[in-house]
Short mmCIF file of C-alpha atoms in Angstrom, two decimals:
data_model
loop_
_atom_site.label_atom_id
_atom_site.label_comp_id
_atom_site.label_asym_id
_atom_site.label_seq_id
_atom_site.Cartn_x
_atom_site.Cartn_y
_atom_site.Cartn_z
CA UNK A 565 21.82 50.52 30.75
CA UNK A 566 20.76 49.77 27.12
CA UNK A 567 20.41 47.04 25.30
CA UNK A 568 21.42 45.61 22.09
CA UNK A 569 20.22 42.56 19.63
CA UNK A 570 23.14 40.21 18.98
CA UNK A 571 22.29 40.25 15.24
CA UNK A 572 23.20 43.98 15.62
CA UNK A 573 19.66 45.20 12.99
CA UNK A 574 17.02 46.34 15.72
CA UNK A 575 17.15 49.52 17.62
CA UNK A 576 18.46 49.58 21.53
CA UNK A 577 16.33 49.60 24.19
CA UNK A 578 16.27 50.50 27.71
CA UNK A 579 15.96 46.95 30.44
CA UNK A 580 12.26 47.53 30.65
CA UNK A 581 11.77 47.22 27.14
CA UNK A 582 14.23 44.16 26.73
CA UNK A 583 12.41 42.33 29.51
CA UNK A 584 8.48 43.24 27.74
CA UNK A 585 10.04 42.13 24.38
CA UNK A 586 11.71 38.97 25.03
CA UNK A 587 13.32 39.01 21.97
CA UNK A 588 14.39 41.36 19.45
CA UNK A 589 12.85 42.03 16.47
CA UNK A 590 15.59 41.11 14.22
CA UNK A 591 15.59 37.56 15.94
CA UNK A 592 18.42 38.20 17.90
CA UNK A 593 18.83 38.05 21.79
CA UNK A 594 19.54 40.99 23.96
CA UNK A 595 22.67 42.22 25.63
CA UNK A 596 24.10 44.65 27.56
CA UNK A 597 25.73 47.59 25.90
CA UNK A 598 28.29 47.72 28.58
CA UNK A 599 29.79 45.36 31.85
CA UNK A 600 31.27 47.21 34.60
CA UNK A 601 32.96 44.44 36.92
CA UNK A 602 32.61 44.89 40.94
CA UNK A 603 35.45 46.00 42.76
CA UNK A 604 37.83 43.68 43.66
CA UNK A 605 37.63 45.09 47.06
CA UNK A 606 33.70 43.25 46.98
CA UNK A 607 35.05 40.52 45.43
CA UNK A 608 37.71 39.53 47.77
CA UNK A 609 35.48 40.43 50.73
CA UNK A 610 32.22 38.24 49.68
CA UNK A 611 31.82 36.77 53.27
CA UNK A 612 31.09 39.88 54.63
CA UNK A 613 28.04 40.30 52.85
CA UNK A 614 24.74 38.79 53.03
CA UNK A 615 23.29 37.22 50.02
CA UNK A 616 20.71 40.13 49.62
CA UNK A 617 23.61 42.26 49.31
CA UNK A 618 25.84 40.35 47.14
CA UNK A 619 22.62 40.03 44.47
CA UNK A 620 21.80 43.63 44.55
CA UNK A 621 25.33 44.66 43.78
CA UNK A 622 25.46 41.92 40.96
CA UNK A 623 22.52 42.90 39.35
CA UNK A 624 22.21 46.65 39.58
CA UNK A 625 24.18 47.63 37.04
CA UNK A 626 22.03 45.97 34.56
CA UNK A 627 18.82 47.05 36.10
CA UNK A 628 20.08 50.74 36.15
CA UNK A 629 17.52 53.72 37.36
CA UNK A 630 14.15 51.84 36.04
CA UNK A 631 13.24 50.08 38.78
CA UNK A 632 14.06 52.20 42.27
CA UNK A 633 16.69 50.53 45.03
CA UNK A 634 13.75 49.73 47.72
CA UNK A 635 11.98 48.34 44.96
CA UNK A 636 14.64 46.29 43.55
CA UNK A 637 15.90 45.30 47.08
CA UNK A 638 12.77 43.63 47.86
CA UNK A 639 12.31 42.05 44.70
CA UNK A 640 16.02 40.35 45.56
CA UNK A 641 14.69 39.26 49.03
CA UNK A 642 11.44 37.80 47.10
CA UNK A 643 13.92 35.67 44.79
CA UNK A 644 16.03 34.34 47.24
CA UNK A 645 13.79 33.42 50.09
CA UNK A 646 15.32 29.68 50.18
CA UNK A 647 18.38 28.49 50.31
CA UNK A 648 21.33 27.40 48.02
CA UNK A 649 23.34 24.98 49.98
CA UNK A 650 26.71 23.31 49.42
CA UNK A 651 27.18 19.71 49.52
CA UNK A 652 30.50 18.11 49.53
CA UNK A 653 30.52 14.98 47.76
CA UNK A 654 34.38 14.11 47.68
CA UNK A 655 37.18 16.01 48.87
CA UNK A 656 36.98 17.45 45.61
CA UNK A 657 33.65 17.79 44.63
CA UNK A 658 30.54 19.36 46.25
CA UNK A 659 27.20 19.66 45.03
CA UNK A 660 25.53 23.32 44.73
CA UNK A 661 21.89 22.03 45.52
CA UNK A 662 19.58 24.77 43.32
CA UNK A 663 16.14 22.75 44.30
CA UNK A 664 14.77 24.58 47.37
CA UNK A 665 12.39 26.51 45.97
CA UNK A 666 8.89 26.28 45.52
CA UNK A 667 8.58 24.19 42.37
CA UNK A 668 12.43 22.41 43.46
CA UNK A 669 14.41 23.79 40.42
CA UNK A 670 16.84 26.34 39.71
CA UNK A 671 14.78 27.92 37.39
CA UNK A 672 12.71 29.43 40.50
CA UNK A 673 15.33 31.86 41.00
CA UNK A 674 14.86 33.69 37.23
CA UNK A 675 11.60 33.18 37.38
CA UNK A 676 10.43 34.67 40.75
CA UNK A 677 12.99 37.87 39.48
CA UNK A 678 11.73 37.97 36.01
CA UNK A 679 7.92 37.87 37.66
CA UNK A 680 8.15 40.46 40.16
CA UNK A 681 10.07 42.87 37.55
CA UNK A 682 7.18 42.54 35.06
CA UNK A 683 4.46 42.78 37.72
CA UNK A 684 6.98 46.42 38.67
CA UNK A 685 6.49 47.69 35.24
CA UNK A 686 2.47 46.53 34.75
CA UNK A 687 1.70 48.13 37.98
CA UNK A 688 -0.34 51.00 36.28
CA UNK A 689 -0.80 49.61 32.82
CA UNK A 690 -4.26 48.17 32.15
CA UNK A 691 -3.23 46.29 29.08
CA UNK A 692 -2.47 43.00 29.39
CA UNK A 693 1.22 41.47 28.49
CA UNK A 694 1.19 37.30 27.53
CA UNK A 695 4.06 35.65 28.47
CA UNK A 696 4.46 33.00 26.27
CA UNK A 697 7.12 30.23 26.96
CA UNK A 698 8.39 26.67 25.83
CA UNK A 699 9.34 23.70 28.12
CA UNK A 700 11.90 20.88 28.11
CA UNK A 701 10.82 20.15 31.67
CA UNK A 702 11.65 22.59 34.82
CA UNK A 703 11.11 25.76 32.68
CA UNK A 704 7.32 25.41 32.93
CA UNK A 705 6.60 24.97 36.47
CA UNK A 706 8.97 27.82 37.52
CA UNK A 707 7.20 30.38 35.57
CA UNK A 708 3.96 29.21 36.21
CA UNK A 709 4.49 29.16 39.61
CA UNK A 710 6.35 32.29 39.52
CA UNK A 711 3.50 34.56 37.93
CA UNK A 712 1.14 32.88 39.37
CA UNK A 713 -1.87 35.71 39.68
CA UNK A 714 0.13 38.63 38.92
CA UNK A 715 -1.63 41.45 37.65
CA UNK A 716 -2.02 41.98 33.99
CA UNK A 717 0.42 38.96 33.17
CA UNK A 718 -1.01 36.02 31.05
CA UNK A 719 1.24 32.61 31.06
CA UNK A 720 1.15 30.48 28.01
CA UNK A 721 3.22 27.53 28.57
CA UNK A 722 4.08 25.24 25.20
CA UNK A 723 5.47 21.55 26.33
CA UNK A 724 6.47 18.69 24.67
CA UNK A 725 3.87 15.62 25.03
CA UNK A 726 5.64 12.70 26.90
CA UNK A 727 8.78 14.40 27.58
CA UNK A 728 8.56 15.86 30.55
CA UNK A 729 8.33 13.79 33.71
CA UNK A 730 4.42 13.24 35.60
CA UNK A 731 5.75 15.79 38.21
CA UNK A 732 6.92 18.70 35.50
CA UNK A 733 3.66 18.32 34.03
CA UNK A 734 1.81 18.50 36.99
CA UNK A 735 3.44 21.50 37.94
CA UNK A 736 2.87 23.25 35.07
CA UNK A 737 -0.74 22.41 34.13
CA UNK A 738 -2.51 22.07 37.32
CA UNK A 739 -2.47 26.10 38.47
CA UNK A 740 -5.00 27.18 36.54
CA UNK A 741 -5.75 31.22 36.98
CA UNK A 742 -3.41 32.89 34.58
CA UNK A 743 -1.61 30.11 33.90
CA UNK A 744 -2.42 28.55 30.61
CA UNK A 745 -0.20 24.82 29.17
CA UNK A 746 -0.28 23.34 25.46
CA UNK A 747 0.57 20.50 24.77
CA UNK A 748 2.48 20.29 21.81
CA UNK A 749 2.88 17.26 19.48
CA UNK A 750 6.75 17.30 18.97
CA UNK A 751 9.95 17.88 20.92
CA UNK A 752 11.20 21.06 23.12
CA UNK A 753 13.14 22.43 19.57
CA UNK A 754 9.92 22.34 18.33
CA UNK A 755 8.26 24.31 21.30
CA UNK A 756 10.65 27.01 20.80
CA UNK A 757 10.79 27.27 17.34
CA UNK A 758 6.83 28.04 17.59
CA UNK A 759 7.56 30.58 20.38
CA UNK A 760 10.27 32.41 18.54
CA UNK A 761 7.96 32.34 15.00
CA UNK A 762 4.86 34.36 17.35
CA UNK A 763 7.48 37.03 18.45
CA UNK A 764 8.04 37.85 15.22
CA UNK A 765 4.10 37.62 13.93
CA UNK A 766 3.18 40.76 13.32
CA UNK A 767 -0.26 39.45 13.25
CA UNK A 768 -0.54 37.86 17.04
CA UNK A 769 -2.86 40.19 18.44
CA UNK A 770 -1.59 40.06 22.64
CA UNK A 771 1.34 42.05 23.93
CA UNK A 772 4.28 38.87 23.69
CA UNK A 773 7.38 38.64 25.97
CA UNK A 774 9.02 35.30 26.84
CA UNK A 775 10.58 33.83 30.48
CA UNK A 776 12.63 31.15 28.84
CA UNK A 777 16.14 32.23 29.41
CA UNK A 778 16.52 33.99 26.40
CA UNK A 779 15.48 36.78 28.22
CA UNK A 780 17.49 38.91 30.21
CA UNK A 781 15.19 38.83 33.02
CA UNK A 782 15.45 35.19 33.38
CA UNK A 783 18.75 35.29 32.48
CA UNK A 784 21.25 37.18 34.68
CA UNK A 785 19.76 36.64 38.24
CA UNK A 786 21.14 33.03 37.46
CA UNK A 787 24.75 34.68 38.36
CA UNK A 788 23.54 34.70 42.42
CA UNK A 789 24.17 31.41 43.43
CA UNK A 790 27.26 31.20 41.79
CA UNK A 791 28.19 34.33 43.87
CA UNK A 792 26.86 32.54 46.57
CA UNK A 793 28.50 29.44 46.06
CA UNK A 794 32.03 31.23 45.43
CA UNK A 795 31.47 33.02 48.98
CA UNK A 796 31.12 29.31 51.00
CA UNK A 797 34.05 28.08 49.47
CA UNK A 798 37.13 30.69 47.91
CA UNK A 799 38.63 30.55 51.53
CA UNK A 800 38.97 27.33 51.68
CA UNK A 801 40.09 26.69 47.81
CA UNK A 802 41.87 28.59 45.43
CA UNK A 803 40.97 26.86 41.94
CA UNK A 804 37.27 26.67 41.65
CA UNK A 805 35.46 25.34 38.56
CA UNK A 806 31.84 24.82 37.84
CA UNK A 807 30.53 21.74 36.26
CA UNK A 808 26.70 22.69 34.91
CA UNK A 809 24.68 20.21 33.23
CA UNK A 810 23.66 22.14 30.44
CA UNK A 811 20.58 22.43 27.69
CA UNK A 812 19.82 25.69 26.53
CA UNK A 813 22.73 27.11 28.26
CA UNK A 814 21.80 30.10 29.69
CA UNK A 815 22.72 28.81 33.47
CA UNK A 816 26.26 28.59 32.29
CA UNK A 817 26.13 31.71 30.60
CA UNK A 818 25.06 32.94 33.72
CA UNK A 819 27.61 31.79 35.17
CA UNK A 820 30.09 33.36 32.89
CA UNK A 821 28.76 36.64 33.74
CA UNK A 822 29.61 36.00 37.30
CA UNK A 823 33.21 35.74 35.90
CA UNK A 824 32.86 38.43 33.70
CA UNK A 825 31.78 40.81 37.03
CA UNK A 826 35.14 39.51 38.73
CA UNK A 827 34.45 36.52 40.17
CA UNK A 828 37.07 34.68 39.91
CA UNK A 829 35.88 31.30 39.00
CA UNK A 830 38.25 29.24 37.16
CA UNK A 831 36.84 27.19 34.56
CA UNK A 832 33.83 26.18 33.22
CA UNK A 833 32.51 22.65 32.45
CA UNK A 834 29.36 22.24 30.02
CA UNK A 835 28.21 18.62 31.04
CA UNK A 836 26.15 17.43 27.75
CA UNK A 837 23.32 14.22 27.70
CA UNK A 838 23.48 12.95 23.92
CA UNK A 839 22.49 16.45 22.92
CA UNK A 840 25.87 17.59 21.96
CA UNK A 841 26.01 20.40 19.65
CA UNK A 842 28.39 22.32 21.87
CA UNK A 843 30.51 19.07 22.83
CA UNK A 844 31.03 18.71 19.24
CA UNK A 845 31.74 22.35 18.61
CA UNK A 846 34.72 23.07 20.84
CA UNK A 847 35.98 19.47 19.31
CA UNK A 848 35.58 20.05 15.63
CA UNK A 849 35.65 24.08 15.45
CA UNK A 850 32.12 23.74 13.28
CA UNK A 851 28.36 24.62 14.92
CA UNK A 852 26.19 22.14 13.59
CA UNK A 853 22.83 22.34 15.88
CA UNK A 854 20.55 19.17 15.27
CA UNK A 855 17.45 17.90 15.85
CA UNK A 856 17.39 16.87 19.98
CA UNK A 857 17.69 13.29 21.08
CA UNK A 858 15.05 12.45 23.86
CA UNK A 859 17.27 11.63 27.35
CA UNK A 860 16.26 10.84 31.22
CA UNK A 861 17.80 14.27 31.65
CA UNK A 862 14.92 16.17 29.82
CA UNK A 863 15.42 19.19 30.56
CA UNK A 864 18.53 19.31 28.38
CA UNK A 865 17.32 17.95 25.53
CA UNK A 866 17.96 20.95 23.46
CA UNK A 867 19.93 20.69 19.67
CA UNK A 868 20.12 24.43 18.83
CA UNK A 869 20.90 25.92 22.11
CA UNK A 870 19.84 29.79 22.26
CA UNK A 871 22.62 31.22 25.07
CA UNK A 872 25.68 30.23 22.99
CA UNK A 873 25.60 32.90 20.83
CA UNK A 874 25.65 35.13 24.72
CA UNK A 875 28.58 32.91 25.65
CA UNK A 876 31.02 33.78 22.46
CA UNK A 877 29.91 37.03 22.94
CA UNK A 878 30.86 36.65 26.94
CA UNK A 879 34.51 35.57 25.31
CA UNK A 880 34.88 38.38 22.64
CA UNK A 881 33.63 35.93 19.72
CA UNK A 882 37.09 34.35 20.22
CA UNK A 883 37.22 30.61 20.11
CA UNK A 884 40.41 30.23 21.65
CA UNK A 885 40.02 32.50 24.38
CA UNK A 886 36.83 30.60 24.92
CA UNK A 887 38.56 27.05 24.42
CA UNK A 888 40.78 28.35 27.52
CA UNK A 889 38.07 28.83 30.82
CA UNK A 890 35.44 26.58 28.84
CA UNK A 891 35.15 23.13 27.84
CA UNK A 892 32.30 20.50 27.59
CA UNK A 893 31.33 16.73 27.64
CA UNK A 894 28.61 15.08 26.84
CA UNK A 895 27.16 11.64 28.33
CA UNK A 896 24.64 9.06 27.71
CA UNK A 897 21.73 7.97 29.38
CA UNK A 898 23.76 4.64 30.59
CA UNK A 899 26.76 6.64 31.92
CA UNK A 900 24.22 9.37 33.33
CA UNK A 901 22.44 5.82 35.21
CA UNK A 902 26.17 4.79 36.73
CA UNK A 903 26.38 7.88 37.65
CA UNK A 904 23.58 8.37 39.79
CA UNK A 905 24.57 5.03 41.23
CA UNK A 906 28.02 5.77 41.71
CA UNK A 907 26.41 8.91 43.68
CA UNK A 908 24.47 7.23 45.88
CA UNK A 909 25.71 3.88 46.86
CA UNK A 910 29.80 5.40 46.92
CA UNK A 911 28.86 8.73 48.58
CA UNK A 912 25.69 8.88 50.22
CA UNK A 913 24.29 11.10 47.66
CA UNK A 914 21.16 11.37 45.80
CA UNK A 915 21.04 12.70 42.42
CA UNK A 916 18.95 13.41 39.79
CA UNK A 917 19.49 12.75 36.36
CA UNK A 918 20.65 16.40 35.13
CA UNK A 919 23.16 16.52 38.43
CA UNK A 920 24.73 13.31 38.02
CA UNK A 921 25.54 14.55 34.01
CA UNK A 922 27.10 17.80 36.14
CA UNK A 923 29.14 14.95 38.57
CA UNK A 924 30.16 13.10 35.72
CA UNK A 925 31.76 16.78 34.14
CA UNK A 926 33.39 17.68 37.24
CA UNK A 927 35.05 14.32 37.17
CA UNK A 928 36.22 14.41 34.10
CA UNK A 929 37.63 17.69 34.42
CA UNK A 930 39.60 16.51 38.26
CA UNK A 931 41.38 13.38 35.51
CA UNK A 932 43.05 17.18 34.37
CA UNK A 933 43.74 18.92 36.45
CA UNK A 934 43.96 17.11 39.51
CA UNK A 935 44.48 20.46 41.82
CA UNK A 936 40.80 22.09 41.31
CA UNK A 937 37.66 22.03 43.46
CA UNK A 938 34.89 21.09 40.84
CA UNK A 939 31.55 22.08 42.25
CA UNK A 940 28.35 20.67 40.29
CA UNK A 941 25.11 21.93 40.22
CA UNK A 942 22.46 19.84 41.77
CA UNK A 943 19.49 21.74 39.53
CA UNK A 944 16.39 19.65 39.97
CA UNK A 945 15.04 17.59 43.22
CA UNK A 946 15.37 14.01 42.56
CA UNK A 947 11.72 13.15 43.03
CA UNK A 948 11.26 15.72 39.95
CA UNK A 949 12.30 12.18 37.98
CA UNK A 950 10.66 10.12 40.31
CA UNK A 951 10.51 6.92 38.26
CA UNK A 952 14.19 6.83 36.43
CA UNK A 953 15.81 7.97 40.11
CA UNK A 954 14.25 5.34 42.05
CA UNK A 955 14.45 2.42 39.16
CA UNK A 956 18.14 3.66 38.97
CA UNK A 957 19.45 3.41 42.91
CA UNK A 958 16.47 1.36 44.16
CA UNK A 959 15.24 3.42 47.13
CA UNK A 960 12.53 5.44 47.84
CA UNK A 961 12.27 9.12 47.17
CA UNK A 962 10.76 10.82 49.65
CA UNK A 963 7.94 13.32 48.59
CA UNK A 964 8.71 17.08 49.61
CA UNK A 965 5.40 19.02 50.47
CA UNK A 966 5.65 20.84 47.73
CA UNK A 967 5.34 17.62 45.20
CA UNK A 968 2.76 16.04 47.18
CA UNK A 969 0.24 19.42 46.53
CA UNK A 970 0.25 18.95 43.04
CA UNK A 971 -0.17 15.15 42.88
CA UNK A 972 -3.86 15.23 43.42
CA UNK A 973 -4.40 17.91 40.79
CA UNK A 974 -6.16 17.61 37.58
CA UNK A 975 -4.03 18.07 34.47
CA UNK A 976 -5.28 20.97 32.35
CA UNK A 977 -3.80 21.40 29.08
CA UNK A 978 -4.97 22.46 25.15
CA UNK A 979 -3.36 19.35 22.17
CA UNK A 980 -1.55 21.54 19.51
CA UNK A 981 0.59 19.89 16.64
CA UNK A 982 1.71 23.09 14.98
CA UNK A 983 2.29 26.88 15.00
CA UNK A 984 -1.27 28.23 12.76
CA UNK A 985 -2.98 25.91 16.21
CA UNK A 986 -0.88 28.06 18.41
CA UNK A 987 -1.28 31.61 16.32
CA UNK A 988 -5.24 30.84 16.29
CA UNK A 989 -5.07 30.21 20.27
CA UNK A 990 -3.52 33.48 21.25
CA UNK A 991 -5.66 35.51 18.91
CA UNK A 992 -8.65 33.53 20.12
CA UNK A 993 -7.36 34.57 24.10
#
């Protein structure tokens, strides 16, 4: 399997080589050359496989002969060694919880992959590669925790200061080891705009690759759950349709992969906070990123979202094809609040701020088309916004063990306001 920039000016390269680079060199993100979809046979047979199974035939094609079966096999078991339950919420609507993992975030699952696939290809290479990322929240904590002492991987994690809850931030700054946070002066745009100018420095000095879902090795493993998800429920119901609260929208994209492989999901719902580039897109026909808009649901606080360009792609660069099995709403932080309330007190359900933006899609989607099963994806534990969930439905989160470890930590992380600070710390490292 190759690889090719979406701008269409840098050379192809093999998976290996897209996962090292991150990025291409013209700026533009990488994608597969070709997408063979599973046979239908698979497809309509899902519950007869076991999760391992269904990820290894989702994924192989992509990962092709450069990392052996065995090998790959038990990097899938590695990934997926929780579970991805389905709530239902309604008679129409269930929750895909994504949180039980080790840092209680969906963002474990490409993480853990994208780790143990660079640890594969640094097994025998004595030079070190930096993986340098940006933050909005749950981003952070996943990789950290993800590479987390593998060999010949440096983590450099860039945040925004203040927006990102105590929890995120204690995740990602308290590890210590290999795992290095800055805190930047600025918003999560602003993170990745730095990360994206170093890839492209031909004067950084460390090997560079990134874990933020611009990379494919973050990317695609996302498509599992929604395999697994499909598997729980097509027996049951015929019209399925994902609601995912979306940011930088590579879960989605994910997602649309999935689809793309034959699974036949029916429609897609992009649930928007106030950062509604793509809302406004599909409404207007015109892409007008913008500065993000701080929200309770942090993590998708992004106004230039990197995946889109992967998702017209995903739909042939055709806006009507993609106006057909895609659509999006966005919602403020007062409907997001209701929400959550709505959740809880109506249903018995606890939400966090980015899931309730994923309820509030899949309801607006059932005032449609009345006949679907809307599943939404629960992506972040609710104690991961301790403060706004428990001022919100006034109760008391309980603290999972794997909160509470952190909690006592010391925060660890290096002030930088701009990108000559962040150019002068990795050629200092």
């Amino acid at each position: 399997m190759k690889y090719y920039s979406l701008h269409q000016n840098a050379p192809a390269v093999s998976f290996k080589e897209a996962v090292i680079r991150g990025l291409a060199p013209d700026k533009g993100l990488y994608f597969p050359e070709d997408i063979s979809p599973l046979p239908k046979e698979f497809i309509d047979n899902l519950a007869d496989y076991s999760r391992e199974e269904i990820a290894y035939r989702a994924i192989a094609q992509f990962v092709g002969n450069e990392i052996p079966k065995d090998e790959l096999q038990k990097i899938i078991k590695e990934t997926l060694a929780f579970d991805f339950p389905v709530v239902p919420v309604t008679n129409a609507i269930a929750s895909l919880e994504l949180f039980h993992g080790p840092t209680m975030a969906f963002k474990d699952v490409g993480a853990r992959f994208m780790a143990r696939c660079l640890g594969y290809f640094n097994r025998d290479n004595e030079d070190e590669v930096t993986v340098l990322v940006a933050t909005s929240g749950d981003t952070g904590g996943a990789v950290a925790h993800g590479f987390l002492g593998v060999k010949g991987v440096k983590v450099v994690i860039l945040y925004p200061s203040g927006k990102v809850s105590d929890i995120q931030e204690k995740q990602l700054t308290t590890l210590g080891q290999n795992i290095q946070a800055l805190e930047v002066d600025g918003f999560f745009d602003d993170c990745q705009d730095m990360v994206k100018q170093a890839f492209l420095d031909t004067a950084i000095k460390p090997t560079l690759t990134s874990a933020n879902s611009i990379n494919i090795a973050r990317w695609l493993p996302q498509m599992f759950y929604f395999f697994f998800a499909y598997k729980e429920l097509y027996q049951q119901h015929e019209d399925i349709v994902f609601s995912v609260p979306s940011g930088n929208y590579g879960n989605i994209c994910a997602g649309i992969m999935a689809q793309k492989l034959g699974l036949p999901i029916k429609h897609f719902v992009a649930a928007a906070n106030s950062n509604n580039t793509v809302t406004e897109y599909l409404k207007h026909g015109t892409y007008s990123p913008k500065p993000s808009i701080a929200t309770i649901s942090n993590a998708m606080d992004v106004g230039n979202p990197s995946n889109f360009i992967r998702i017209e792609k995903l739909f042939d660069n055709n806006f009507e094809r993609l106006k057909q099995q895609f659509s999006s709403y966005s919602y403020s932080d007062d409907a997001t609040r209701e929400a959550m309330k709505v959740l809880f007190n109506q249903h018995q359900y606890l939400s966090d701020p980015h899931g309730a933006v994923g309820y509030l899609g899949a309801v607006d989607h059932l005032q449609k088309y009345p006949e679907d099963y809307c599943v939404f994806l629960e992506t972040a534990h609710p104690v991961k916004f301790l403060d706004t969930v428990e001022h919100t439905v006034a109760t008391k989160v309980a603290i999972p063990p794997q909160i509470a470890a952190v909690l006592p930590k010391e925060k660890s992380a290096i002030p930088i306001s701009n990108y000559r600070e962040l150019k002068q710390f990795l050629n200092k490292e």
